[in-house]
Short mmCIF file of C-alpha atoms and ligand atoms in Angstrom, two decimals:
data_model
loop_
_atom_site.label_atom_id
_atom_site.label_comp_id
_atom_site.label_asym_id
_atom_site.label_seq_id
_atom_site.Cartn_x
_atom_site.Cartn_y
_atom_site.Cartn_z
CA UNK A 4 101.62 91.96 73.75
CA UNK A 5 99.14 89.22 73.64
CA UNK A 6 95.65 89.70 72.56
CA UNK A 7 92.61 88.39 74.66
CA UNK A 8 89.73 87.36 72.49
CA UNK A 9 86.44 88.48 73.93
CA UNK A 10 83.29 86.78 72.78
CA UNK A 11 79.79 86.29 74.27
CA UNK A 12 76.55 88.21 74.61
CA UNK A 13 75.76 90.31 77.75
CA UNK A 14 73.35 92.71 76.49
CA UNK A 15 70.48 90.23 76.06
CA UNK A 16 70.96 89.51 79.90
CA UNK A 17 70.16 93.39 80.78
CA UNK A 18 67.19 93.18 78.29
CA UNK A 19 65.78 90.18 79.71
CA UNK A 20 65.91 91.61 83.16
CA UNK A 21 64.60 94.99 81.87
CA UNK A 22 62.56 95.48 85.08
CA UNK A 23 65.86 96.30 86.90
CA UNK A 24 67.36 98.17 83.91
CA UNK A 25 64.96 100.06 82.12
CA UNK A 26 66.11 103.70 82.29
CA UNK A 27 69.51 102.71 81.91
CA UNK A 28 69.09 100.78 78.72
CA UNK A 29 67.18 103.73 77.34
CA UNK A 30 70.12 105.87 78.08
CA UNK A 31 72.28 103.37 76.81
CA UNK A 32 70.81 102.82 73.64
CA UNK A 33 70.33 106.71 73.01
CA UNK A 34 73.72 107.56 73.68
CA UNK A 35 75.28 104.58 71.70
CA UNK A 36 73.68 106.09 68.43
CA UNK A 37 75.48 109.46 69.17
CA UNK A 38 78.67 107.55 70.09
CA UNK A 39 78.46 105.56 66.91
CA UNK A 40 78.33 108.45 64.56
CA UNK A 41 81.38 109.88 66.40
CA UNK A 42 83.76 106.93 66.75
CA UNK A 43 82.55 105.03 63.54
CA UNK A 44 84.17 101.76 62.63
CA UNK A 45 87.58 102.77 64.29
CA UNK A 46 88.91 100.08 66.33
CA UNK A 47 89.25 100.58 70.07
CA UNK A 48 92.08 99.02 71.78
CA UNK A 49 92.13 98.51 75.63
CA UNK A 50 95.66 97.66 76.77
CA UNK A 51 96.45 96.44 80.23
CA UNK A 52 99.01 94.22 81.95
CA UNK A 53 97.06 91.27 82.96
CA UNK A 54 94.14 89.31 81.77
CA UNK A 55 93.36 87.56 85.17
CA UNK A 56 93.42 89.02 88.66
CA UNK A 57 92.65 92.31 89.94
CA UNK A 58 89.90 94.83 89.29
CA UNK A 59 90.79 95.73 85.57
CA UNK A 60 90.87 92.14 84.46
CA UNK A 61 87.52 91.52 86.03
CA UNK A 62 86.00 94.76 84.41
CA UNK A 63 87.24 94.47 81.08
CA UNK A 64 85.50 91.12 79.39
CA UNK A 65 81.89 92.29 79.98
CA UNK A 66 82.80 95.93 79.09
CA UNK A 67 84.18 94.98 75.91
CA UNK A 68 81.56 92.40 75.22
CA UNK A 69 78.81 95.29 75.71
CA UNK A 70 80.54 97.62 73.49
CA UNK A 71 80.84 95.06 70.59
CA UNK A 72 77.11 94.16 70.99
CA UNK A 73 76.45 97.85 70.47
CA UNK A 74 78.36 97.91 67.35
CA UNK A 75 81.93 98.99 68.04
CA UNK A 76 85.10 97.47 67.12
CA UNK A 77 86.89 96.57 70.44
CA UNK A 78 89.72 94.61 71.07
CA UNK A 79 92.11 93.73 74.15
CA UNK A 80 95.65 93.51 74.53
CA UNK A 81 97.86 92.54 77.38
CA UNK A 82 101.33 94.12 77.76
CA UNK A 83 103.22 91.51 79.76
CA UNK A 84 107.11 91.85 79.50
CA UNK A 85 109.09 88.94 80.50
CA UNK A 86 111.51 90.61 82.88
CA UNK A 87 110.51 90.43 86.59
CA UNK A 88 112.08 93.92 87.12
CA UNK A 89 109.36 95.59 85.19
CA UNK A 90 106.65 94.29 87.45
CA UNK A 91 108.81 94.84 90.37
CA UNK A 92 109.16 98.55 89.41
CA UNK A 93 105.27 98.87 88.55
CA UNK A 94 104.38 97.45 91.97
CA UNK A 95 106.71 99.60 93.78
CA UNK A 96 105.18 102.56 91.83
CA UNK A 97 101.72 101.48 92.86
CA UNK A 98 102.71 101.42 96.34
CA UNK A 99 104.50 104.95 96.16
CA UNK A 100 101.03 106.32 94.64
CA UNK A 101 99.61 105.20 98.01
CA UNK A 102 102.26 107.13 99.82
CA UNK A 103 104.35 103.77 100.80
CA UNK A 104 107.87 104.64 100.22
CA UNK A 105 109.79 102.05 98.23
CA UNK A 106 113.58 101.55 98.38
CA UNK A 107 115.03 100.67 95.09
CA UNK A 108 112.58 102.46 92.62
CA UNK A 109 115.38 104.33 90.69
CA UNK A 110 117.52 101.20 90.25
CA UNK A 111 114.25 99.43 88.58
CA UNK A 112 113.39 102.44 86.33
CA UNK A 113 115.79 101.33 83.44
CA UNK A 114 114.31 97.92 83.18
CA UNK A 115 110.71 99.63 82.91
CA UNK A 116 111.92 101.98 80.36
CA UNK A 117 113.50 99.30 78.31
CA UNK A 118 110.72 97.04 78.23
CA UNK A 119 108.46 99.99 77.37
CA UNK A 120 110.64 100.87 74.46
CA UNK A 121 110.15 97.14 73.21
CA UNK A 122 106.76 97.51 73.78
CA UNK A 123 106.38 100.67 71.84
CA UNK A 124 108.20 99.09 68.89
CA UNK A 125 105.78 96.35 69.02
CA UNK A 126 102.52 98.63 69.11
CA UNK A 127 103.63 100.32 65.84
CA UNK A 128 103.02 96.68 64.17
CA UNK A 129 99.35 96.30 65.94
CA UNK A 130 97.67 99.72 66.23
CA UNK A 131 96.38 100.79 62.83
CA UNK A 132 96.16 104.31 61.82
CA UNK A 133 92.80 105.97 62.90
CA UNK A 134 92.31 103.30 65.80
CA UNK A 135 91.66 104.42 69.39
CA UNK A 136 93.82 103.55 72.45
CA UNK A 137 92.67 103.16 75.83
CA UNK A 138 95.67 102.67 78.27
CA UNK A 139 95.20 101.04 81.94
CA UNK A 140 97.11 102.04 84.76
CA UNK A 141 100.93 102.74 84.79
CA UNK A 142 102.04 99.36 83.40
CA UNK A 143 101.55 99.99 79.61
CA UNK A 144 101.69 103.96 79.86
CA UNK A 145 105.27 104.37 79.02
CA UNK A 146 105.38 102.09 76.06
CA UNK A 147 102.04 103.55 74.57
CA UNK A 148 103.23 107.29 75.17
CA UNK A 149 106.48 106.26 73.24
CA UNK A 150 104.27 104.71 70.55
CA UNK A 151 102.09 107.88 70.38
CA UNK A 152 104.86 110.17 70.36
CA UNK A 153 105.71 109.12 66.89
CA UNK A 154 102.14 107.84 65.86
CA UNK A 155 99.44 110.18 67.26
CA UNK A 156 96.27 108.55 67.97
CA UNK A 157 93.21 109.44 69.86
CA UNK A 158 94.15 108.16 73.41
CA UNK A 159 92.67 107.84 76.89
CA UNK A 160 94.90 107.07 79.88
CA UNK A 161 92.40 105.09 82.54
CA UNK A 162 94.08 105.18 85.89
CA UNK A 163 92.60 103.03 88.35
CA UNK A 164 94.90 103.88 91.24
CA UNK A 165 94.05 106.67 93.23
CA UNK A 166 95.18 108.31 96.57
CA UNK A 167 93.21 111.34 97.89
CA UNK A 168 96.17 113.00 99.60
CA UNK A 169 98.87 114.90 98.26
CA UNK A 170 102.41 114.01 99.82
CA UNK A 171 106.29 114.56 98.47
CA UNK A 172 106.22 110.76 97.63
CA UNK A 173 102.92 110.84 95.63
CA UNK A 174 103.53 114.09 94.09
CA UNK A 175 107.20 112.87 92.80
CA UNK A 176 105.44 109.94 91.28
CA UNK A 177 102.60 111.84 89.52
CA UNK A 178 105.40 114.08 88.35
CA UNK A 179 107.18 111.18 86.59
CA UNK A 180 103.86 109.79 85.13
CA UNK A 181 102.88 113.21 83.95
CA UNK A 182 105.56 113.47 81.72
CA UNK A 183 104.11 110.80 79.59
CA UNK A 184 100.72 111.92 79.62
CA UNK A 185 101.13 114.67 76.85
CA UNK A 186 100.18 112.27 74.18
CA UNK A 187 96.66 111.72 75.78
CA UNK A 188 93.61 113.70 75.32
CA UNK A 189 91.81 112.59 78.40
CA UNK A 190 92.37 111.07 81.76
CA UNK A 191 89.84 108.77 83.29
CA UNK A 192 90.14 108.60 87.17
CA UNK A 193 87.81 106.67 89.78
CA UNK A 194 87.09 109.74 91.66
CA UNK A 195 87.45 113.59 91.53
CA UNK A 196 89.47 113.47 94.93
CA UNK A 197 92.17 111.58 92.77
CA UNK A 198 93.17 114.39 90.45
CA UNK A 199 96.52 115.46 90.45
CA UNK A 200 98.32 118.51 88.42
CA UNK A 201 97.96 117.95 84.62
CA UNK A 202 96.93 119.71 81.77
CA UNK A 203 95.26 116.87 80.28
CA UNK A 204 91.60 116.99 81.04
CA UNK A 205 90.19 114.56 83.47
CA UNK A 206 86.99 112.66 83.41
CA UNK A 207 85.52 110.67 86.51
CA UNK A 208 84.18 107.16 85.87
CA UNK A 209 83.75 105.02 88.91
CA UNK A 210 84.54 101.21 88.22
CA UNK A 211 81.47 99.06 87.83
CA UNK A 212 80.59 95.41 87.62
CA UNK A 213 78.71 93.09 85.61
CA UNK A 214 75.63 91.26 87.25
CA UNK A 215 76.02 88.50 84.47
CA UNK A 216 79.62 87.77 84.94
CA UNK A 217 80.24 84.11 86.53
CA UNK A 218 81.67 86.19 89.35
CA UNK A 219 78.32 87.98 90.02
CA UNK A 220 75.73 85.68 88.86
CA UNK A 221 73.50 83.78 91.43
CA UNK A 222 74.61 80.26 91.92
CA UNK A 223 72.08 77.58 92.63
CA UNK A 224 72.94 74.04 93.91
CA UNK A 225 76.01 72.80 95.46
CA UNK A 226 79.42 73.49 93.96
CA UNK A 227 80.90 70.71 91.78
CA UNK A 228 83.82 68.57 93.22
CA UNK A 229 85.95 69.67 90.37
CA UNK A 230 86.15 73.24 91.82
CA UNK A 231 88.43 71.75 94.58
CA UNK A 232 91.22 71.24 92.15
CA UNK A 233 91.32 75.00 91.77
CA UNK A 234 91.86 75.72 95.61
CA UNK A 235 94.42 75.19 98.14
CA UNK A 236 94.55 76.21 101.97
CA UNK A 237 97.05 78.15 104.08
CA UNK A 238 99.91 77.20 101.82
CA UNK A 239 98.60 73.58 101.27
CA UNK A 240 99.21 72.79 105.20
CA UNK A 241 95.80 72.81 106.20
CA UNK A 242 94.96 69.53 108.31
CA UNK A 243 92.56 67.92 107.39
CA UNK A 244 92.26 69.75 103.95
CA UNK A 245 88.49 70.89 103.85
CA UNK A 246 86.39 70.78 100.60
CA UNK A 247 84.96 73.89 99.21
CA UNK A 248 81.43 72.38 99.85
CA UNK A 249 82.34 72.19 103.72
CA UNK A 250 83.40 75.88 103.75
CA UNK A 251 80.53 76.96 101.64
CA UNK A 252 78.16 75.33 103.88
CA UNK A 253 79.42 76.71 107.21
CA UNK A 254 79.10 80.19 108.47
CA UNK A 255 81.97 82.42 107.55
CA UNK A 256 83.26 86.01 107.42
CA UNK A 257 85.01 86.63 104.11
CA UNK A 258 87.59 88.75 102.61
CA UNK A 259 88.64 88.73 99.06
CA UNK A 260 91.78 90.46 97.81
CA UNK A 261 95.20 89.92 96.02
CA UNK A 262 97.64 89.10 98.60
CA UNK A 263 98.90 92.68 99.43
CA UNK A 264 99.75 94.44 102.47
CA UNK A 265 97.37 97.63 101.50
CA UNK A 266 94.42 95.29 101.62
CA UNK A 267 94.79 94.90 105.45
CA UNK A 268 94.54 91.04 105.71
CA UNK A 269 96.36 91.28 108.71
CA UNK A 270 93.90 93.40 110.50
CA UNK A 271 91.02 90.83 109.74
CA UNK A 272 93.24 88.12 111.15
CA UNK A 273 93.85 90.15 114.12
CA UNK A 274 90.15 90.96 114.66
CA UNK A 275 88.88 87.47 114.05
CA UNK A 276 91.53 86.55 116.77
CA UNK A 277 89.97 89.14 119.05
CA UNK A 278 86.44 88.27 118.11
CA UNK A 279 86.98 84.62 119.27
CA UNK A 280 88.89 85.18 122.17
CA UNK A 281 86.54 87.70 123.61
CA UNK A 282 83.15 86.47 122.17
CA UNK A 283 80.88 83.98 123.52
CA UNK A 284 80.07 80.46 122.38
CA UNK A 285 78.67 81.82 118.96
CA UNK A 286 82.35 82.66 117.79
CA UNK A 287 82.72 78.99 117.59
CA UNK A 288 80.46 78.49 114.89
CA UNK A 289 82.01 81.14 112.53
CA UNK A 290 84.94 80.76 110.68
CA UNK A 291 87.07 83.56 108.71
CA UNK A 292 87.61 82.65 105.08
CA UNK A 293 90.38 84.91 103.35
CA UNK A 294 90.54 84.35 99.77
CA UNK A 295 92.76 85.51 97.01
CA UNK A 296 94.57 84.25 93.76
CA UNK A 297 97.21 81.57 93.98
CA UNK A 298 100.21 83.63 94.34
CA UNK A 299 102.44 81.21 92.21
CA UNK A 300 99.86 82.25 89.18
CA UNK A 301 100.14 85.92 89.39
CA UNK A 302 103.02 87.23 87.09
CA UNK A 303 102.39 90.90 87.64
CA UNK A 304 102.26 90.80 91.41
CA UNK A 305 105.92 89.78 92.60
CA UNK A 306 105.16 90.72 96.16
CA UNK A 307 102.06 88.61 96.44
CA UNK A 308 103.91 85.20 97.33
CA UNK A 309 105.78 87.06 100.12
CA UNK A 310 102.80 88.81 101.62
CA UNK A 311 101.00 85.47 101.34
CA UNK A 312 103.64 83.96 103.28
CA UNK A 313 103.50 86.67 105.96
CA UNK A 314 99.61 85.74 106.34
CA UNK A 315 100.54 82.18 106.68
CA UNK A 316 102.98 82.97 109.45
CA UNK A 317 100.24 85.33 111.28
CA UNK A 318 97.94 82.13 111.21
CA UNK A 319 100.74 79.78 112.65
CA UNK A 320 100.92 82.35 115.55
CA UNK A 321 97.35 82.14 116.42
CA UNK A 322 96.11 79.73 119.17
CA UNK A 323 95.11 76.22 118.05
CA UNK A 324 91.34 77.20 118.86
CA UNK A 325 91.43 80.09 116.45
CA UNK A 326 93.90 78.71 113.83
CA UNK A 327 91.91 76.07 112.78
CA UNK A 328 89.02 78.47 111.85
CA UNK A 329 90.98 80.55 109.57
CA UNK A 330 91.26 79.38 106.12
CA UNK A 331 93.63 81.08 103.74
CA UNK A 332 92.26 79.96 100.16
CA UNK A 333 94.36 80.32 97.36
CA UNK A 334 92.37 80.11 94.12
CA UNK A 335 94.25 79.04 91.25
CA UNK A 336 94.20 81.56 88.18
CA UNK A 337 94.90 78.76 85.37
CA UNK A 338 90.97 78.33 85.05
CA UNK A 339 89.42 81.80 84.94
CA UNK A 340 85.75 80.48 85.16
CA UNK A 341 86.71 78.37 88.26
CA UNK A 342 88.28 81.14 89.88
CA UNK A 343 85.28 83.58 89.23
CA UNK A 344 82.94 80.72 90.21
CA UNK A 345 84.72 79.96 93.59
CA UNK A 346 85.00 83.84 94.35
CA UNK A 347 81.38 84.18 93.42
CA UNK A 348 80.10 81.19 95.65
CA UNK A 349 82.20 82.44 98.43
CA UNK A 350 80.75 85.87 98.51
CA UNK A 351 77.22 84.48 97.72
CA UNK A 352 77.56 82.34 100.97
CA UNK A 353 79.33 84.73 103.34
CA UNK A 354 77.85 85.67 106.56
CA UNK A 355 79.43 89.11 106.30
CA UNK A 356 82.09 90.43 103.82
CA UNK A 357 84.94 92.48 105.48
CA UNK A 358 87.29 94.96 103.44
CA UNK A 359 89.67 96.58 106.00
CA UNK A 360 92.18 98.00 103.40
CA UNK A 361 94.68 100.40 104.53
CA UNK A 362 94.59 102.22 101.22
CA UNK A 363 92.02 101.41 98.46
CA UNK A 364 91.39 103.20 94.95
CA UNK A 365 88.12 101.83 94.85
CA UNK A 366 87.74 98.34 96.01
CA UNK A 367 85.67 96.22 93.62
CA UNK A 368 85.45 93.28 96.01
CA UNK A 369 83.25 95.67 98.17
CA UNK A 370 81.00 96.42 95.09
CA UNK A 371 80.63 92.78 94.51
CA UNK A 372 79.55 92.10 98.05
CA UNK A 373 77.16 95.08 98.07
CA UNK A 374 75.80 93.82 94.98
CA UNK A 375 74.97 90.27 96.38
CA UNK A 376 73.17 92.00 99.21
CA UNK A 377 75.63 90.90 101.97
CA UNK A 378 76.17 92.87 105.03
CA UNK A 379 79.48 94.74 104.18
CA UNK A 380 82.09 96.20 106.68
CA UNK A 381 84.68 98.47 105.64
CA UNK A 382 87.74 100.64 106.63
CA UNK A 383 87.56 104.36 105.85
CA UNK A 384 90.07 103.86 103.04
CA UNK A 385 88.93 106.40 100.51
CA UNK A 386 87.89 104.07 97.87
CA UNK A 387 85.79 101.91 100.24
CA UNK A 388 84.03 104.37 102.35
CA UNK A 389 82.93 106.22 99.19
CA UNK A 390 80.82 103.32 98.33
CA UNK A 391 79.14 102.80 101.54
CA UNK A 392 76.86 105.19 103.69
CA UNK A 393 77.26 104.19 106.92
CA UNK A 394 74.47 102.30 108.32
CA UNK A 395 72.45 102.68 105.01
CA UNK A 396 74.24 100.05 102.78
CA UNK A 397 77.05 98.87 105.05
CA UNK A 398 79.20 99.88 108.07
CA UNK A 399 82.45 101.96 107.81
CA UNK A 400 84.81 101.52 110.64
CA UNK A 401 87.00 104.40 111.30
CA UNK A 402 90.56 104.22 112.55
CA UNK A 403 92.42 103.93 114.92
CA UNK A 404 91.73 100.48 116.64
CA UNK A 405 90.14 99.21 113.74
CA UNK A 406 90.77 95.51 114.56
CA UNK A 407 88.61 95.97 117.97
CA UNK A 408 85.96 97.64 116.06
CA UNK A 409 85.84 94.68 113.41
CA UNK A 410 85.87 92.23 116.15
CA UNK A 411 82.66 93.85 117.50
CA UNK A 412 81.05 94.00 114.33
CA UNK A 413 81.83 90.00 113.80
CA UNK A 414 80.25 89.50 117.02
CA UNK A 415 77.33 91.73 116.11
CA UNK A 416 77.09 89.70 112.92
CA UNK A 417 77.11 86.10 114.80
CA UNK A 418 74.54 87.24 117.11
CA UNK A 419 72.13 89.77 115.46
CA UNK A 420 72.46 89.17 111.69
CA UNK A 421 68.75 90.52 111.22
CA UNK A 422 69.95 94.12 112.45
CA UNK A 423 71.93 93.90 109.02
CA UNK A 424 69.20 92.69 106.79
CA UNK A 425 67.56 96.08 105.70
CA UNK A 426 71.10 97.52 104.98
CA UNK A 427 72.00 94.48 102.78
CA UNK A 428 68.65 94.89 100.49
CA UNK A 429 69.37 98.85 100.31
CA UNK A 430 73.12 97.62 99.24
CA UNK A 431 71.79 95.45 96.36
CA UNK A 432 69.17 98.20 95.14
CA UNK A 433 71.88 101.00 95.01
CA UNK A 434 74.25 98.81 93.25
CA UNK A 435 71.90 97.92 90.49
CA UNK A 436 71.01 101.47 89.77
CA UNK A 437 74.35 102.71 89.85
CA UNK A 438 77.38 100.25 89.82
CA UNK A 439 76.34 97.99 86.71
CA UNK A 440 78.58 98.42 83.67
CA UNK A 441 75.62 99.76 81.47
CA UNK A 442 75.37 102.67 83.82
CA UNK A 443 78.96 103.71 82.90
CA UNK A 444 79.23 103.29 79.24
CA UNK A 445 77.40 106.52 78.61
CA UNK A 446 80.08 108.13 80.47
CA UNK A 447 82.99 106.45 78.58
CA UNK A 448 81.39 107.64 75.30
CA UNK A 449 81.47 111.09 76.47
CA UNK A 450 85.20 110.80 77.40
CA UNK A 451 85.95 109.17 73.93
CA UNK A 452 83.93 111.75 72.21
CA UNK A 453 85.69 114.52 73.85
CA UNK A 454 89.13 112.97 72.97
CA UNK A 455 88.14 112.87 69.40
CA UNK A 456 86.78 116.58 69.16
N1 UDP B 259 89.52 88.48 92.43
C1 UDP B 259 89.27 87.33 91.88
N2 UDP B 259 90.07 86.10 92.55
C2 UDP B 259 91.02 86.40 93.46
C3 UDP B 259 91.16 87.61 94.12
C4 UDP B 259 90.21 88.55 93.83
O1 UDP B 259 88.82 87.16 91.12
O2 UDP B 259 91.37 85.26 93.96
C5 UDP B 259 88.86 89.65 92.09
C6 UDP B 259 87.89 90.39 92.87
O3 UDP B 259 86.61 89.40 92.98
C7 UDP B 259 87.62 91.70 92.42
C8 UDP B 259 89.20 91.95 91.69
O4 UDP B 259 89.73 90.75 91.59
O5 UDP B 259 86.80 91.65 91.38
C9 UDP B 259 89.85 92.69 92.84
O6 UDP B 259 89.49 94.13 92.58
P1 UDP B 259 89.59 95.39 93.68
O7 UDP B 259 89.45 96.46 93.16
O8 UDP B 259 89.00 94.93 95.19
O9 UDP B 259 91.23 95.05 94.03
P2 UDP B 259 92.53 95.33 92.98
O10 UDP B 259 93.28 93.94 92.80
O11 UDP B 259 91.93 95.99 91.86
O12 UDP B 259 93.40 96.38 93.86
#
């Protein structure tokens, strides 16, 4: 385990922009008073498996800052076993929970259990009696459960993964995880449709974003040249190498995600290919930018590198005319602020944002784009379509033939951007009201209080 130190002040920003957040702030302060009485001075530990990359790492820093400013003692631990097989197992588990059958899961299980056992022993040295434990996702679940078995603490399992259908593969995994949930008083899921069979009560708290993080804040002026050190293109083989400023100044469609087959990156590349081939000259002013973490930097995602190579291969198979307009942007995870600024600037300047995931538990990148007031086009993957009301704040594309539909949408965005402007405004307003972190904190209090009572 490594502890991540979280410092900073977030609350003051909300207060300074009170006109947007008035009612939410009132509710926040009212509920914080009650929660302080109940939670008192006990330490609240958030435990997940990565400090950078992915939705959980994105949400925790400002969530933790806010709670600390509201008078709670909150700390953040990363469970990061060195064994590669540990993360191969959890990635396979993640895929299986989305009904993608993975061979070799059983062979990897002993590595996961062994690392979890060591983790449990380490937790005994870190967690003090009375502390509150919030575990994120399956990676640290078993380590925590084994620890809690001999050292009961108030505990919540926050599962960010969700799949709205029941299938034998999915049920088998829930059955496996369910064995370790008896030590928890509550489970938090992103949507009620993700509920599975368990005796542990479930609370629903959708993910949320911080308007003031370096990802989501508004950027003025040009990007500094130093940011260029944090990006590489198409496996470092893009000729001539563009600068970030060049991309930001152009017209482009954007997709942001980890390099992962479920994210549907291949579908966006195929859609763009069709768009450029079938559309009119306007197409040639419009690029496609696909941004994700440098796969070499992401330890908890062993498939990332492989999938990235697949995307590079897909690009090399495109005609020269199309290929030179597709940018696979790998962003270094070594400098977190630079990563956030690059993603934030790419989102801010995009002509339209696409998220065509095959499966998606929530899709924070769609929330980020909605929050920025961008035209957002999503697939009907459950976690995406629940954020969008088709035609009101974005566009939902149904299966099948999603590539054709996305190509048409690219054309529409290229020639009729003004048709999307009202939607984009609505998207931002709705996000300000219901997707910012202060809107969700009262729900967290409720869950923690229920765990304690
Ligand atoms: N992200 C990032 N840098 C990248 C790619 C993604 O900071 O290079 C962030 C992205 O902005 C979002 C999160 O990682 O906040 C991904 O969350 P999402 O729910 O979309 O996907 P997950 O990775 O959790 O499946």
